[in-house]
Each structure stands twice: as structure tokens, then as C-alpha cells.
């Protein structure tokens, strides 16, 4: 059994990389884009902040600088 947040993240990842996709064909660029999108997506469990905001303690605009 996994926590709901883990299951939710697995579902989000599957939106980008479906189960039938051979992960050996995924490029580093695709992985980076997916990580950026998921880490900049607001989460209810984080008070609608993004994982990057929580981890780095900065707002999204400040992360780009």
C-alpha cells in the first residue's frame, strides 16, 4: 500500500510516460521537461505551493533568476 500522494504522483508521471512506453526510449530532455512541469505544479497538500517553492523557499519567478 502506498500513500495517496505517491499514487497521485504515479498517475501524473503516467500522463507523460504511459505504461506501454519503453522507458529506454525516453530522452534526458523529456525527463527534464517532465520534472520541471511536475515540480512547478501547485499541490493541495503543500498549501497550493509548488514542490520547488517549498524545497527552495522561493516563488516561481525567483526560481528563473
N, CA and C atoms as an extended XYZ file, in Angstrom:
195
Properties=species:S:1:pos:R:3:atomname:S:1:resname:S:1:resid:I:1 pbc="F F F"
N         0.834       -1.192        0.000 N   UNK     1
C         0.000        0.000        0.000 CA  UNK     1
C         0.867        1.240        0.000 C   UNK     1
N         0.442        2.219       -0.766 N   UNK     2
C         1.169        3.486       -0.802 CA  UNK     2
C         0.252        4.606       -0.341 C   UNK     2
N         0.869        5.690        0.067 N   UNK     3
C         0.098        6.873        0.441 CA  UNK     3
C        -0.562        7.455       -0.803 C   UNK     3
N        -1.649        8.176       -0.583 N   UNK     4
C        -2.376        8.784       -1.691 CA  UNK     4
C        -1.530        9.722       -2.522 C   UNK     4
N        -0.633       10.474       -1.870 N   UNK     5
C         0.204       11.409       -2.632 CA  UNK     5
C         1.153       10.664       -3.567 C   UNK     5
N         1.639        9.500       -3.140 N   UNK     6
C         2.514        8.701       -4.010 CA  UNK     6
C         1.737        8.183       -5.211 C   UNK     6
N         0.527        7.681       -4.950 N   UNK     7
C        -0.314        7.166       -6.032 CA  UNK     7
C        -0.660        8.280       -7.013 C   UNK     7
N        -0.936        9.466       -6.488 N   UNK     8
C        -1.248       10.606       -7.346 CA  UNK     8
C        -0.051       10.951       -8.230 C   UNK     8
N         1.141       10.967       -7.665 N   UNK     9
C         2.340       11.275       -8.445 CA  UNK     9
C         2.567       10.221       -9.527 C   UNK     9
N         2.335        8.955       -9.183 N   UNK    10
C         2.475        7.898      -10.185 CA  UNK    10
C         1.538        8.146      -11.359 C   UNK    10
N         0.311        8.571      -11.071 N   UNK    11
C        -0.653        8.876      -12.126 CA  UNK    11
C        -0.213       10.050      -12.974 C   UNK    11
N         0.353       11.076      -12.332 N   UNK    12
C         0.834       12.239      -13.081 CA  UNK    12
C         1.983       11.851      -14.006 C   UNK    12
N         2.885       11.029      -13.517 N   UNK    13
C         4.013       10.579      -14.337 CA  UNK    13
C         3.501        9.771      -15.520 C   UNK    13
N         2.484        8.948      -15.297 N   UNK    14
C         1.924        8.120      -16.372 CA  UNK    14
C         1.276        8.964      -17.466 C   UNK    14
N         0.886       10.198      -17.165 N   UNK    15
C         0.354       11.081      -18.205 CA  UNK    15
C         1.428       11.383      -19.246 C   UNK    15
N         2.665       11.438      -18.806 N   UNK    16
C         3.778       11.739      -19.707 CA  UNK    16
C         4.413       10.476      -20.278 C   UNK    16
N         4.425        9.411      -19.493 N   UNK    17
C         5.056        8.151      -19.900 CA  UNK    17
C         4.084        6.999      -19.649 C   UNK    17
N         3.200        6.715      -20.613 N   UNK    18
C         2.219        5.634      -20.438 CA  UNK    18
C         2.883        4.287      -20.178 C   UNK    18
N         2.132        3.366      -19.594 N   UNK    19
C         2.676        2.056      -19.233 CA  UNK    19
C         3.272        1.306      -20.413 C   UNK    19
N         2.699        1.446      -21.591 N   UNK    20
C         3.197        0.696      -22.749 CA  UNK    20
C         4.494        1.269      -23.329 C   UNK    20
N         4.898        2.436      -22.862 N   UNK    21
C         6.090        3.087      -23.414 CA  UNK    21
C         7.358        2.426      -22.888 C   UNK    21
N         8.265        2.126      -23.781 N   UNK    22
C         9.564        1.563      -23.402 CA  UNK    22
C        10.406        2.699      -22.829 C   UNK    22
N        10.700        2.645      -21.545 N   UNK    23
C        11.418        3.746      -20.891 CA  UNK    23
C        12.849        3.905      -21.397 C   UNK    23
N        13.354        2.912      -22.087 N   UNK    24
C        14.695        3.045      -22.676 CA  UNK    24
C        14.702        4.053      -23.816 C   UNK    24
N        13.509        4.399      -24.331 N   UNK    25
C        13.418        5.349      -25.440 CA  UNK    25
C        13.221        6.786      -24.960 C   UNK    25
N        13.057        6.985      -23.667 N   UNK    26
C        12.829        8.320      -23.117 CA  UNK    26
C        14.153        9.076      -23.092 C   UNK    26
N        14.137       10.300      -23.626 N   UNK    27
C        15.361       11.102      -23.673 CA  UNK    27
C        15.546       11.874      -22.367 C   UNK    27
N        16.774       12.295      -22.136 N   UNK    28
C        17.062       13.126      -20.960 CA  UNK    28
C        16.252       14.416      -21.009 C   UNK    28
N        16.067       14.965      -22.209 N   UNK    29
C        15.299       16.199      -22.364 CA  UNK    29
C        13.837       15.984      -21.949 C   UNK    29
N        13.247       14.857      -22.334 N   UNK    30
C        11.870       14.550      -21.941 CA  UNK    30
C        11.754       14.414      -20.426 C   UNK    30
N        12.717       13.764      -19.825 N   UNK    31
C        12.710       13.595      -18.368 CA  UNK    31
C        12.814       14.950      -17.683 C   UNK    31
N        13.708       15.805      -18.154 N   UNK    32
C        13.888       17.124      -17.551 CA  UNK    32
C        12.625       17.967      -17.680 C   UNK    32
N        12.002       17.961      -18.866 N   UNK    33
C        10.769       18.725      -19.067 CA  UNK    33
C         9.669       18.237      -18.129 C   UNK    33
N         9.552       16.926      -17.997 N   UNK    34
C         8.532       16.353      -17.120 CA  UNK    34
C         8.798       16.723      -15.667 C   UNK    34
N        10.045       16.622      -15.236 N   UNK    35
C        10.397       17.004      -13.860 CA  UNK    35
C        10.073       18.470      -13.613 C   UNK    35
N        10.409       19.331      -14.566 N   UNK    36
C        10.126       20.757      -14.411 CA  UNK    36
C         8.626       21.009      -14.288 C   UNK    36
N         7.845       20.358      -15.145 N   UNK    37
C         6.393       20.550      -15.097 CA  UNK    37
C         5.813       20.066      -13.773 C   UNK    37
N         6.217       18.883      -13.338 N   UNK    38
C         5.658       18.326      -12.109 CA  UNK    38
C         6.122       19.080      -10.869 C   UNK    38
N         7.354       19.543      -10.858 N   UNK    39
C         7.877       20.257       -9.690 CA  UNK    39
C         7.416       21.705       -9.625 C   UNK    39
N         6.788       22.188      -10.689 N   UNK    40
C         6.243       23.543      -10.688 CA  UNK    40
C         4.718       23.539      -10.715 C   UNK    40
N         4.132       22.403      -10.418 N   UNK    41
C         2.676       22.251      -10.371 CA  UNK    41
C         2.214       22.418       -8.920 C   UNK    41
N         1.308       23.368       -8.652 N   UNK    42
C         0.830       23.560       -7.277 CA  UNK    42
C         0.162       22.298       -6.733 C   UNK    42
N         0.368       22.042       -5.443 N   UNK    43
C        -0.194       20.856       -4.791 CA  UNK    43
C        -1.026       21.272       -3.587 C   UNK    43
N        -2.190       20.680       -3.475 N   UNK    44
C        -3.075       20.963       -2.349 CA  UNK    44
C        -2.380       20.659       -1.028 C   UNK    44
N        -1.661       19.521       -0.975 N   UNK    45
C        -1.010       19.104        0.277 CA  UNK    45
C         0.122       20.043        0.687 C   UNK    45
N         0.543       20.924       -0.216 N   UNK    46
C         1.598       21.899        0.092 CA  UNK    46
C         1.014       23.303        0.225 C   UNK    46
N        -0.279       23.385        0.480 N   UNK    47
C        -0.923       24.691        0.601 CA  UNK    47
C        -0.957       25.422       -0.728 C   UNK    47
N        -1.107       24.670       -1.808 N   UNK    48
C        -1.157       25.192       -3.177 CA  UNK    48
C         0.138       25.880       -3.596 C   UNK    48
N         1.222       25.512       -2.922 N   UNK    49
C         2.551       25.929       -3.374 CA  UNK    49
C         3.117       24.799       -4.218 C   UNK    49
N         4.153       25.090       -4.958 N   UNK    50
C         4.781       24.057       -5.777 CA  UNK    50
C         5.868       23.358       -4.969 C   UNK    50
N         6.239       22.137       -5.356 N   UNK    51
C         7.355       21.483       -4.676 CA  UNK    51
C         8.633       22.330       -4.723 C   UNK    51
N         8.883       22.998       -5.847 N   UNK    52
C        10.075       23.851       -5.934 CA  UNK    52
C        10.006       25.006       -4.946 C   UNK    52
N         8.836       25.610       -4.791 N   UNK    53
C         8.692       26.709       -3.833 CA  UNK    53
C         8.987       26.231       -2.415 C   UNK    53
N         8.465       25.070       -2.079 N   UNK    54
C         8.672       24.531       -0.733 CA  UNK    54
C        10.134       24.150       -0.530 C   UNK    54
N        10.704       23.459       -1.491 N   UNK    55
C        12.073       22.968       -1.354 CA  UNK    55
C        13.088       24.105       -1.326 C   UNK    55
N        12.935       25.046       -2.255 N   UNK    56
C        13.910       26.132       -2.357 CA  UNK    56
C        13.507       27.371       -1.570 C   UNK    56
N        12.256       27.429       -1.106 N   UNK    57
C        11.792       28.574       -0.335 CA  UNK    57
C        11.692       29.840       -1.152 C   UNK    57
N        11.375       29.677       -2.443 N   UNK    58
C        11.293       30.838       -3.334 CA  UNK    58
C        10.012       30.780       -4.140 C   UNK    58
N         9.644       31.919       -4.694 N   UNK    59
C         8.485       31.971       -5.585 CA  UNK    59
C         8.912       31.523       -6.980 C   UNK    59
N         7.955       31.127       -7.846 N   UNK    60
C         8.317       30.643       -9.183 CA  UNK    60
C         9.140       31.644       -9.993 C   UNK    60
N         8.821       32.926       -9.900 N   UNK    61
C         9.575       33.933      -10.643 CA  UNK    61
C        11.021       34.016      -10.191 C   UNK    61
N        11.243       33.847       -8.902 N   UNK    62
C        12.602       33.912       -8.360 CA  UNK    62
C        13.420       32.695       -8.771 C   UNK    62
N        12.770       31.559       -9.027 N   UNK    63
C        13.498       30.355       -9.433 CA  UNK    63
C        14.128       30.514      -10.805 C   UNK    63
N        13.510       31.321      -11.667 N   UNK    64
C        14.031       31.506      -13.023 CA  UNK    64
C        15.274       32.392      -13.035 C   UNK    64
N        15.468       33.166      -11.991 N   UNK    65
C        16.615       34.097      -11.962 CA  UNK    65
C        17.853       33.477      -11.392 C   UNK    65
